[in-house]
mmCIF file of C-alpha atoms in Angstrom:
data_model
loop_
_atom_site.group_PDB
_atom_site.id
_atom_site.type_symbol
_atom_site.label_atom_id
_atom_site.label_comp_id
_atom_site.label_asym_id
_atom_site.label_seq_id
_atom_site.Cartn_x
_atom_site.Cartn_y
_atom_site.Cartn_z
ATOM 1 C CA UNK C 1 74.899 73.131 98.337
ATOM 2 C CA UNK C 2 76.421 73.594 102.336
ATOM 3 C CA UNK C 3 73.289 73.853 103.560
ATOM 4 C CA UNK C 4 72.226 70.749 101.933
ATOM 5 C CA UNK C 5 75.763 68.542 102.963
ATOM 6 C CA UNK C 6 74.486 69.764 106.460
ATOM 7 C CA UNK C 7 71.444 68.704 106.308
ATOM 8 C CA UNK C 8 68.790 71.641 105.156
ATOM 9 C CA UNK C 9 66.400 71.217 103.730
ATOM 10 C CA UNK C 10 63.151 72.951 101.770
ATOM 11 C CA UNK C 11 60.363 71.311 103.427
ATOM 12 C CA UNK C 12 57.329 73.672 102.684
ATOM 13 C CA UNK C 13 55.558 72.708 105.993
ATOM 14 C CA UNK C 14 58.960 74.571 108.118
ATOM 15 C CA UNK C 15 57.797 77.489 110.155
ATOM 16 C CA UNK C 16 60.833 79.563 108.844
ATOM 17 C CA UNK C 17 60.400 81.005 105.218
ATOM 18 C CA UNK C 18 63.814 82.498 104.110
ATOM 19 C CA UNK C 19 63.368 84.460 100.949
ATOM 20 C CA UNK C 20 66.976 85.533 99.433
ATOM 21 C CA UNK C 21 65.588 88.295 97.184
ATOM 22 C CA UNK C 22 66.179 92.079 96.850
ATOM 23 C CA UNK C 23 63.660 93.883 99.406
ATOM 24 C CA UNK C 24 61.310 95.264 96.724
ATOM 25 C CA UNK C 25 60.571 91.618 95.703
ATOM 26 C CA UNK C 26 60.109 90.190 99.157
ATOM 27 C CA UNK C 27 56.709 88.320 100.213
ATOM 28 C CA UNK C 28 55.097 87.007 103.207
ATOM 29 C CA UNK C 29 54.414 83.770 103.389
ATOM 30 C CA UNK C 30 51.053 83.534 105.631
ATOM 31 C CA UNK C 31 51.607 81.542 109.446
ATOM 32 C CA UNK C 32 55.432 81.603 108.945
ATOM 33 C CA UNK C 33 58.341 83.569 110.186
ATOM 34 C CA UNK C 34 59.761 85.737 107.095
ATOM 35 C CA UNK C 35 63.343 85.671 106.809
ATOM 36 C CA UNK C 36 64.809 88.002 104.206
ATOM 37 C CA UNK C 37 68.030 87.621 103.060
ATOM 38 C CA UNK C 38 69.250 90.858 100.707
ATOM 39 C CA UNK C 39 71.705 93.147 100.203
ATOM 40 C CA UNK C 40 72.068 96.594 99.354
ATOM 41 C CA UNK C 41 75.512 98.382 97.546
ATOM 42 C CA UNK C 42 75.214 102.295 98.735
ATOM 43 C CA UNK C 43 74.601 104.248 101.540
ATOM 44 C CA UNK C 44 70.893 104.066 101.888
ATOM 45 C CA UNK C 45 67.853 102.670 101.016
ATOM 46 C CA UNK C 46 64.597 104.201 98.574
ATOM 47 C CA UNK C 47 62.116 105.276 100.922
ATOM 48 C CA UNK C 48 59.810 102.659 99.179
ATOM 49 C CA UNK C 49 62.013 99.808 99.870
ATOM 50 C CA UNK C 50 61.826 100.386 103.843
ATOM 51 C CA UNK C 51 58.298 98.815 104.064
ATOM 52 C CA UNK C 52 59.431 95.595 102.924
ATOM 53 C CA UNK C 53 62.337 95.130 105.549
ATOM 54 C CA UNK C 54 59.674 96.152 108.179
ATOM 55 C CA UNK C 55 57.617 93.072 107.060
ATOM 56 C CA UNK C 56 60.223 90.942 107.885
ATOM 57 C CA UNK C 57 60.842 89.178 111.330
ATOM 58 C CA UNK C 58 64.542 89.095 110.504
ATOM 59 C CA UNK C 59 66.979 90.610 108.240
ATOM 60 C CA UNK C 60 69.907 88.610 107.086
ATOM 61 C CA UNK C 61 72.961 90.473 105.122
ATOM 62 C CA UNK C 62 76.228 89.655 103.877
ATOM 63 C CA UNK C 63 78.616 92.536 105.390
ATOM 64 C CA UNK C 64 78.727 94.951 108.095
ATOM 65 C CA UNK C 65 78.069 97.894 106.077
ATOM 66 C CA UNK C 66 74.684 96.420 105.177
ATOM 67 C CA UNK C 67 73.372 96.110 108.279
ATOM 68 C CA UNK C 68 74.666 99.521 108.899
ATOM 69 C CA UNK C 69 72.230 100.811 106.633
ATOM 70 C CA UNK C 70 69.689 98.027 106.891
ATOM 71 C CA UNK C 71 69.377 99.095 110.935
ATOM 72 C CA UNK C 72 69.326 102.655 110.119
ATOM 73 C CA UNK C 73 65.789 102.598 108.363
ATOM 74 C CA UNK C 74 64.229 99.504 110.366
ATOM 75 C CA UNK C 75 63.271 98.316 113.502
ATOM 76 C CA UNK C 76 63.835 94.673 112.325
ATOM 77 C CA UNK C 77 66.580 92.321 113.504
ATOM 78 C CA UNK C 78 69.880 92.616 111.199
ATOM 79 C CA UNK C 79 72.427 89.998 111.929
ATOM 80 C CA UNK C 80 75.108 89.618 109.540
ATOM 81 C CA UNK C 81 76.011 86.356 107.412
ATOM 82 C CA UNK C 82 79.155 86.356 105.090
ATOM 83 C CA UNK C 83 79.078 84.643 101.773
ATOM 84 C CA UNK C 84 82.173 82.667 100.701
ATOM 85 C CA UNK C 85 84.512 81.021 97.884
ATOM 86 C CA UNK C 86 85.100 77.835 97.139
ATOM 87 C CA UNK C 87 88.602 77.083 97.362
ATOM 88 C CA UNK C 88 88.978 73.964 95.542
ATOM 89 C CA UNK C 89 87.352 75.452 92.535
ATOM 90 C CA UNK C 90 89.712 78.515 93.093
ATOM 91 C CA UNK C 91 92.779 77.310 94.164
ATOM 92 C CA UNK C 92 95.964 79.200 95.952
ATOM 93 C CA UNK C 93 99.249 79.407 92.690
ATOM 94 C CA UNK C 94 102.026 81.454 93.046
ATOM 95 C CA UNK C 95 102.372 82.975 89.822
ATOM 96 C CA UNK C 96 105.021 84.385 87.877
ATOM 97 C CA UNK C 97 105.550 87.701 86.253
ATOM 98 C CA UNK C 98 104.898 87.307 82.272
ATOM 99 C CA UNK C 99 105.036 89.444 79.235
ATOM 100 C CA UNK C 100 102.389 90.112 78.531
ATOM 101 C CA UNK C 101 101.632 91.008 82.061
ATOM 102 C CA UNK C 102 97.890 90.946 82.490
ATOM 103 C CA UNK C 103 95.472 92.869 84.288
ATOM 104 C CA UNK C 104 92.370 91.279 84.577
ATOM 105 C CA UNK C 105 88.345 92.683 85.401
ATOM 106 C CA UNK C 106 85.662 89.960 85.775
ATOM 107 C CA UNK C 107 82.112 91.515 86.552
ATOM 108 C CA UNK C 108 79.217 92.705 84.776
ATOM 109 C CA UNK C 109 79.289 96.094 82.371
ATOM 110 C CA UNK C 110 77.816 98.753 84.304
ATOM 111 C CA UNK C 111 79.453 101.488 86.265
ATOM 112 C CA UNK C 112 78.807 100.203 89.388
ATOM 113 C CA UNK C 113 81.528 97.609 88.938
ATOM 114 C CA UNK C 114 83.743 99.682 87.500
ATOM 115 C CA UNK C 115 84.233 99.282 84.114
ATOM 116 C CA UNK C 116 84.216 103.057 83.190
ATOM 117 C CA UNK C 117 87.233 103.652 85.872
ATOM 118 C CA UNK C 118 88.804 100.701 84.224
ATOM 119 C CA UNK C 119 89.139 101.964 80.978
ATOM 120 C CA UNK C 120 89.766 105.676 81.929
ATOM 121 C CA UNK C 121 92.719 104.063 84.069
ATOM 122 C CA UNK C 122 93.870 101.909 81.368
ATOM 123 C CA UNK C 123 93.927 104.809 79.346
ATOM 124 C CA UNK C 124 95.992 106.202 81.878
ATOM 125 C CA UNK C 125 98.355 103.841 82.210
ATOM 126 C CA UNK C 126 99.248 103.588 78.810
ATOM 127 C CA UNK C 127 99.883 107.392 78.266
ATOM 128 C CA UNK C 128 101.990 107.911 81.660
ATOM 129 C CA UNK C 129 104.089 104.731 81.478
ATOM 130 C CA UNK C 130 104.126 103.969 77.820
ATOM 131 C CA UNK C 131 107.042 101.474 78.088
ATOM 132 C CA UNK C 132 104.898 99.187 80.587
ATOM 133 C CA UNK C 133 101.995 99.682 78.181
ATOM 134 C CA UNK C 134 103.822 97.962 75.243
ATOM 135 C CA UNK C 135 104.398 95.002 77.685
ATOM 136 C CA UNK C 136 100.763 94.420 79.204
ATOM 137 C CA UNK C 137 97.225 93.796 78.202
ATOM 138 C CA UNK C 138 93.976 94.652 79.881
ATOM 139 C CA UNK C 139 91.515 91.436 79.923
ATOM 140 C CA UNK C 140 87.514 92.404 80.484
ATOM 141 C CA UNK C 141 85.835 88.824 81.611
ATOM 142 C CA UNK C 142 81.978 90.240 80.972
ATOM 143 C CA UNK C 143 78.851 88.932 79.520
ATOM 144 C CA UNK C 144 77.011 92.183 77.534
ATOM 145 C CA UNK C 145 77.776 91.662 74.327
ATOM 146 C CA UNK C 146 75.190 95.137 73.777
ATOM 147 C CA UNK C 147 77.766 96.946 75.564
ATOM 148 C CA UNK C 148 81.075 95.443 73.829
ATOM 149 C CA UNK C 149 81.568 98.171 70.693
ATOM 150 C CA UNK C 150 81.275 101.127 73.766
ATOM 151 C CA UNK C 151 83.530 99.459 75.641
ATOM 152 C CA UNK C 152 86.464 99.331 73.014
ATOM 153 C CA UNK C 153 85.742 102.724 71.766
ATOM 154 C CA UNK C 154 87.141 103.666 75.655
ATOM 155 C CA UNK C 155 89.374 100.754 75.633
ATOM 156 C CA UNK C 156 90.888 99.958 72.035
ATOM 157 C CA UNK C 157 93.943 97.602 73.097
ATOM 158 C CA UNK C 158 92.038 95.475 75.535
ATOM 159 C CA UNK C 159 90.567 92.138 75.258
ATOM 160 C CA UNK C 160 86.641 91.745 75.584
ATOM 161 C CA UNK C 161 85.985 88.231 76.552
ATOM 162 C CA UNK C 162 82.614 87.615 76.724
ATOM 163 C CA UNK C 163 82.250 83.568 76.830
ATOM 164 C CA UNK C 164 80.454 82.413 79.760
ATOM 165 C CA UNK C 165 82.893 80.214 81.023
ATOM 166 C CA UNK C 166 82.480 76.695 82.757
ATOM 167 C CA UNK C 167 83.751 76.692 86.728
ATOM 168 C CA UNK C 168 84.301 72.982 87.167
ATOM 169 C CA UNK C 169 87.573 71.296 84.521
ATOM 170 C CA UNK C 170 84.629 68.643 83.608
ATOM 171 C CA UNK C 171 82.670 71.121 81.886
ATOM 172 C CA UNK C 172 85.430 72.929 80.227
ATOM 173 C CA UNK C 173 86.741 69.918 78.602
ATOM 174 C CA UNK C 174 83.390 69.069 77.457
ATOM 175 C CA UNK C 175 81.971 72.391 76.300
ATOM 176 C CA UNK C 176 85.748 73.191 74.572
ATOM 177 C CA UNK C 177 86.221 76.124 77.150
ATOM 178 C CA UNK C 178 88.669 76.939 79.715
ATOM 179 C CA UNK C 179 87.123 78.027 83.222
ATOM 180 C CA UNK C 180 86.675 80.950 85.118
ATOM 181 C CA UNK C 181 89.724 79.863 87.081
ATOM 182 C CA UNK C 182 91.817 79.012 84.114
ATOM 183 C CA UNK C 183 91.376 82.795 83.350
ATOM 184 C CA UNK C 184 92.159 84.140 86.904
ATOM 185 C CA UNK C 185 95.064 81.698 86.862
ATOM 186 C CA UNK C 186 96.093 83.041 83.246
ATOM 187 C CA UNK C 187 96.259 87.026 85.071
ATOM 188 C CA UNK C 188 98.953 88.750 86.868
ATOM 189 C CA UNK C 189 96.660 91.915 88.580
ATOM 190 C CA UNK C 190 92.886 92.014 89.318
ATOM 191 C CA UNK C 191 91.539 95.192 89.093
ATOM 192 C CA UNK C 192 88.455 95.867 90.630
ATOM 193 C CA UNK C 193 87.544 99.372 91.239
ATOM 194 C CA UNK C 194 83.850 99.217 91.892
ATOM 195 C CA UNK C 195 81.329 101.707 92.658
ATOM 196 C CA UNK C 196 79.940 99.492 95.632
ATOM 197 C CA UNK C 197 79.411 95.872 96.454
ATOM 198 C CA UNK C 198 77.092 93.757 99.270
ATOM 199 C CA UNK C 199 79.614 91.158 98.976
ATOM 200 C CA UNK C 200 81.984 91.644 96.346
ATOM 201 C CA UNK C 201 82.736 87.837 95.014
ATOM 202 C CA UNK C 202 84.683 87.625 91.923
ATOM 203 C CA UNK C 203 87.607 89.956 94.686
ATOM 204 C CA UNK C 204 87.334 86.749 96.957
ATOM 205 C CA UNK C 205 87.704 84.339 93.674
ATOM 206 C CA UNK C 206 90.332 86.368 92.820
ATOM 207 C CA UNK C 207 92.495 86.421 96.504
ATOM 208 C CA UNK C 208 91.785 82.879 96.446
ATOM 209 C CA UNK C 209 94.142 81.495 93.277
ATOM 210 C CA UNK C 210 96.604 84.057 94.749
ATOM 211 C CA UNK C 211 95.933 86.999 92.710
ATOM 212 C CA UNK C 212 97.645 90.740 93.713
ATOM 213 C CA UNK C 213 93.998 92.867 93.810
ATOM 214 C CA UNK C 214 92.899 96.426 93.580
ATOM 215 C CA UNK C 215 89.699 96.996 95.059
ATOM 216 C CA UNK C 216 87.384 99.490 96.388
ATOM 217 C CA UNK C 217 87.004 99.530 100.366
ATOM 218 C CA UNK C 218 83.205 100.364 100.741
ATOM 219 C CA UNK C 219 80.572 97.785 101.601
ATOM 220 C CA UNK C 220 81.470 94.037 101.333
ATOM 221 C CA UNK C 221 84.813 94.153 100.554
ATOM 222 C CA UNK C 222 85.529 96.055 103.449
ATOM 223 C CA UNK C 223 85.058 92.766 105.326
ATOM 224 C CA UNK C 224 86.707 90.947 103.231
ATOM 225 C CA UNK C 225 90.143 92.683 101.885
ATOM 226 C CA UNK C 226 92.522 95.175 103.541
ATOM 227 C CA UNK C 227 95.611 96.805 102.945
ATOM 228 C CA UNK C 228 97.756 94.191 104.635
ATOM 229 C CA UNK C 229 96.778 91.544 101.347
ATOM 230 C CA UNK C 230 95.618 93.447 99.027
ATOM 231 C CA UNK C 231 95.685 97.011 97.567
ATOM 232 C CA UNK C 232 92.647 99.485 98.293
ATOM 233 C CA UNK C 233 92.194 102.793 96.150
ATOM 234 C CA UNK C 234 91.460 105.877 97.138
ATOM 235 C CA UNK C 235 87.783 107.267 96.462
ATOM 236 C CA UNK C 236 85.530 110.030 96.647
ATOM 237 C CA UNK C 237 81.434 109.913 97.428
ATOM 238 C CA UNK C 238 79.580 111.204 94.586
ATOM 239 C CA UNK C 239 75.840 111.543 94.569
ATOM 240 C CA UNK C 240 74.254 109.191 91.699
ATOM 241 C CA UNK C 241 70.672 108.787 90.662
ATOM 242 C CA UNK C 242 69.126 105.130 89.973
ATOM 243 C CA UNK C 243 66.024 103.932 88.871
ATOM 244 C CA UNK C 244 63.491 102.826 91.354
ATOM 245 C CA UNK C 245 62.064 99.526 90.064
ATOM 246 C CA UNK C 246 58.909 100.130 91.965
ATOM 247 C CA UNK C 247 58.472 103.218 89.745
ATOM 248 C CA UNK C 248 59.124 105.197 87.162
ATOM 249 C CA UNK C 249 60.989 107.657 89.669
ATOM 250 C CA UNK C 250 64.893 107.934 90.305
ATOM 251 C CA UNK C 251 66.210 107.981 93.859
ATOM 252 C CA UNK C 252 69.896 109.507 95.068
ATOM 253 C CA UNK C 253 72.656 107.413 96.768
ATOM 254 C CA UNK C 254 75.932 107.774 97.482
ATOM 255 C CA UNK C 255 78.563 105.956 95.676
ATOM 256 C CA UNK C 256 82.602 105.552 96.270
ATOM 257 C CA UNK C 257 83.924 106.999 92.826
ATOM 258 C CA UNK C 258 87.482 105.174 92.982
ATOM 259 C CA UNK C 259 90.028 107.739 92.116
ATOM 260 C CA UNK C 260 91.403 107.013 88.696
ATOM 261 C CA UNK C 261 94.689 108.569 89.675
ATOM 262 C CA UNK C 262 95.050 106.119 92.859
ATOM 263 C CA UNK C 263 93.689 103.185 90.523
ATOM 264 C CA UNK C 264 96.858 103.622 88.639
ATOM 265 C CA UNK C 265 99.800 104.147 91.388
ATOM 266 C CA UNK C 266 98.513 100.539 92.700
ATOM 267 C CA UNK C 267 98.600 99.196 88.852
ATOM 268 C CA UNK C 268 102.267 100.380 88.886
ATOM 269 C CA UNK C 269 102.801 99.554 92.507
ATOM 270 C CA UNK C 270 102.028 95.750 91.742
ATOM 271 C CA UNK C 271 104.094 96.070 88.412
ATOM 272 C CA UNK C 272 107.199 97.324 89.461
ATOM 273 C CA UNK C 273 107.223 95.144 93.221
ATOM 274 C CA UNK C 274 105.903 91.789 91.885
ATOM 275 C CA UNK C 275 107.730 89.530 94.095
ATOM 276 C CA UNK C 276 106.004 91.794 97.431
ATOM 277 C CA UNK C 277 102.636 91.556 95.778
ATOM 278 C CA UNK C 278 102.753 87.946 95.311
ATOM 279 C CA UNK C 279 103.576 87.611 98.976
ATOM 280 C CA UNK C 280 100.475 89.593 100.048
ATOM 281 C CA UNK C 281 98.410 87.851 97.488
ATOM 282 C CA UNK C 282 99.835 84.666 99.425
ATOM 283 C CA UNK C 283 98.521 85.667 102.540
ATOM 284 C CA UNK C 284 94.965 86.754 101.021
ATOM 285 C CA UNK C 285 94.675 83.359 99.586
ATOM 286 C CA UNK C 286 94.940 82.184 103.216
ATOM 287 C CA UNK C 287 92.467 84.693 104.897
ATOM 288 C CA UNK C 288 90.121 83.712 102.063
ATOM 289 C CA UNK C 289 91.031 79.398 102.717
ATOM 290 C CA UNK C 290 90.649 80.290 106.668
ATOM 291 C CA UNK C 291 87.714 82.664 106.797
ATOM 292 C CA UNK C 292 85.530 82.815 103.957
ATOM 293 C CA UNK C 293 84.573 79.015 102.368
ATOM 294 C CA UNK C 294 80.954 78.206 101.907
ATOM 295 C CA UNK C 295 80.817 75.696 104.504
ATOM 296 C CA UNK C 296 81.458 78.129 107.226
ATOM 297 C CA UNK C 297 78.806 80.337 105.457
ATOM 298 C CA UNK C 298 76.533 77.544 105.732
ATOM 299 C CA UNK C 299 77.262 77.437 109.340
ATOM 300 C CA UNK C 300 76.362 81.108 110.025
ATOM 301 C CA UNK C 301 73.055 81.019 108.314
ATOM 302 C CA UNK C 302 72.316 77.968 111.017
ATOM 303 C CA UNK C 303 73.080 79.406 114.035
ATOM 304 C CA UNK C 304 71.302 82.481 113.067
ATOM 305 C CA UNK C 305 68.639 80.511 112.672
ATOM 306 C CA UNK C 306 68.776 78.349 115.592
ATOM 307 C CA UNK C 307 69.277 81.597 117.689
ATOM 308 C CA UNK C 308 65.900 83.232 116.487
ATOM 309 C CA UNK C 309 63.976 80.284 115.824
ATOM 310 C CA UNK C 310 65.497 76.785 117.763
ATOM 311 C CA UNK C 311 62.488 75.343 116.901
ATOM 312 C CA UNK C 312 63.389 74.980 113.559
ATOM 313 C CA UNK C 313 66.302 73.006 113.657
#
């Protein structure tokens, strides 16, 4: 939609084809220059995937780990464009501590985002501090319903919310729903522990309406949190297998396993110093206003673009 207030546009005559795809799905398009536009969440890329970014006449990625590991396999250009959050649809509150106070995950089921270190630290917290237990609830914003009953066998006291949920006010009132930001707005601690992320959004949703967050510092959200607004945990790289798409095969990465231990300490950090989280989630809100909207995405992309190709624009 920035792109288009700026004046892009798809014109299927351009010289510059810019695919936003993962790299196994990338095609040329004959008598054009390729652009690919992916991302990757671990350490390095399947063998099979490297022929695809050497295809390309430029690589585009959203954080500085990517092109790390993008540049490590290929010879092609990397340059590195940041995605964003709108911060009208997610707007800065100061919040106050409630009872319930509520810890809140949104993000697909799978254990790259975390969920299984959610609910092994959720079952943490409520057998070391049991009296903080009684007074806060765990809230799972997902959309698997196949995976709910697993999830509450690890997590039998927290909410499963699986609604998809309208982002603009409009829509809510008219589909009877409140809206993604309703729910971060309704929260008191984000958690989100993940196993990896090429950008990492629902964290920058989340710093944006002023939300204390707990997040894992590898990949994307390296560039966009640090200790100074937010709270990182502490991990360890384990070596995980994950099916190849292209085949049949598995291939190894490694993955930040967030410590469930450390997961905790910032759960009770947050808890018991409210009044200093909100002031850090304050100044997040403003690195996310200041740094990261879509428009200055938008802008990015188009001086990539004009750098590589002027004739384009």
């Amino acid at each position: 939609m920035e792109l288009v207030k700026k004046g892009v546009v798809c014109d299927r005559d351009a010289s510059v084809n810019v695919t936003m795809t993962p790299p196994y799905f990338f095609r040329l398009r004959r008598f054009k220059k390729n652009v690919l536009f992916s991302m990757f969440e671990f350490d390095a890329l399947p063998n099979e995937w490297i022929q695809y970014l050497n295809k390309a006449d430029l690589l585009i990625v959203p954080c500085s780990q990517n092109k790390k590991v993008f540049s490590s396999v290929s010879n092609t250009p990397v340059e590195i464009c940041p995605g964003g959050v709108d911060a009208e649809l997610f707007p800065y509150r100061r919040r106050e501590k409630t009872k319930p106070f509520t810890f809140l995950f949104v993000g697909a089921y799978n254990n790259r985002k975390g969920t299984w270190h959610i609910a092994k630290a959720w079952e943490l917290w409520n057998q070391r501090y049991p009296e903080l237990a009684i007074e806060s609830q765990l809230i799972m914003k997902m959309t698997s319903p196949t995976e709910e009953p697993i999830l509450r066998q690890l997590t039998p006291n927290a909410y499963i919310d699986l609604r998809v949920l309208p982002l603009t006010e409009h829509d809510g009132e008219r589909l009877n729903l409140p809206t993604l930001a309703a729910v971060y707005d309704f929260a008191n601690c984000f958690l989100f522990p993940t196993m990896g992320e090429g950008w990492g959004l629902p964290l920058c949703e989340a710093m944006s309406s002023g939300l204390p967050s707990i997040y894992t510092p590898f990949g994307g959200t390296e560039d966009t949190a640090n200790a100074g607004y937010a709270y990182p945990v502490e991990y360890e790289m384990k070596t995980v297998y994950l099916c190849n798409p292209l085949s049949e095969q598995q291939y190894k990465v490694n993955a930040p396993s967030p410590l469930i231990e450390s997961i905790v300490d910032r759960m009770h950090k947050i808890y018991v110093d409210y009044e200093a989280a909100l002031d850090k989630a304050e100044l997040a809100a403003y690195v996310m206003r200041s740094s990261f909207r879509w428009d200055q995405a938008a802008d990015r992309f188009i001086e990539i673009i004009s750098q590589y190709y002027p004739e384009a624009c």
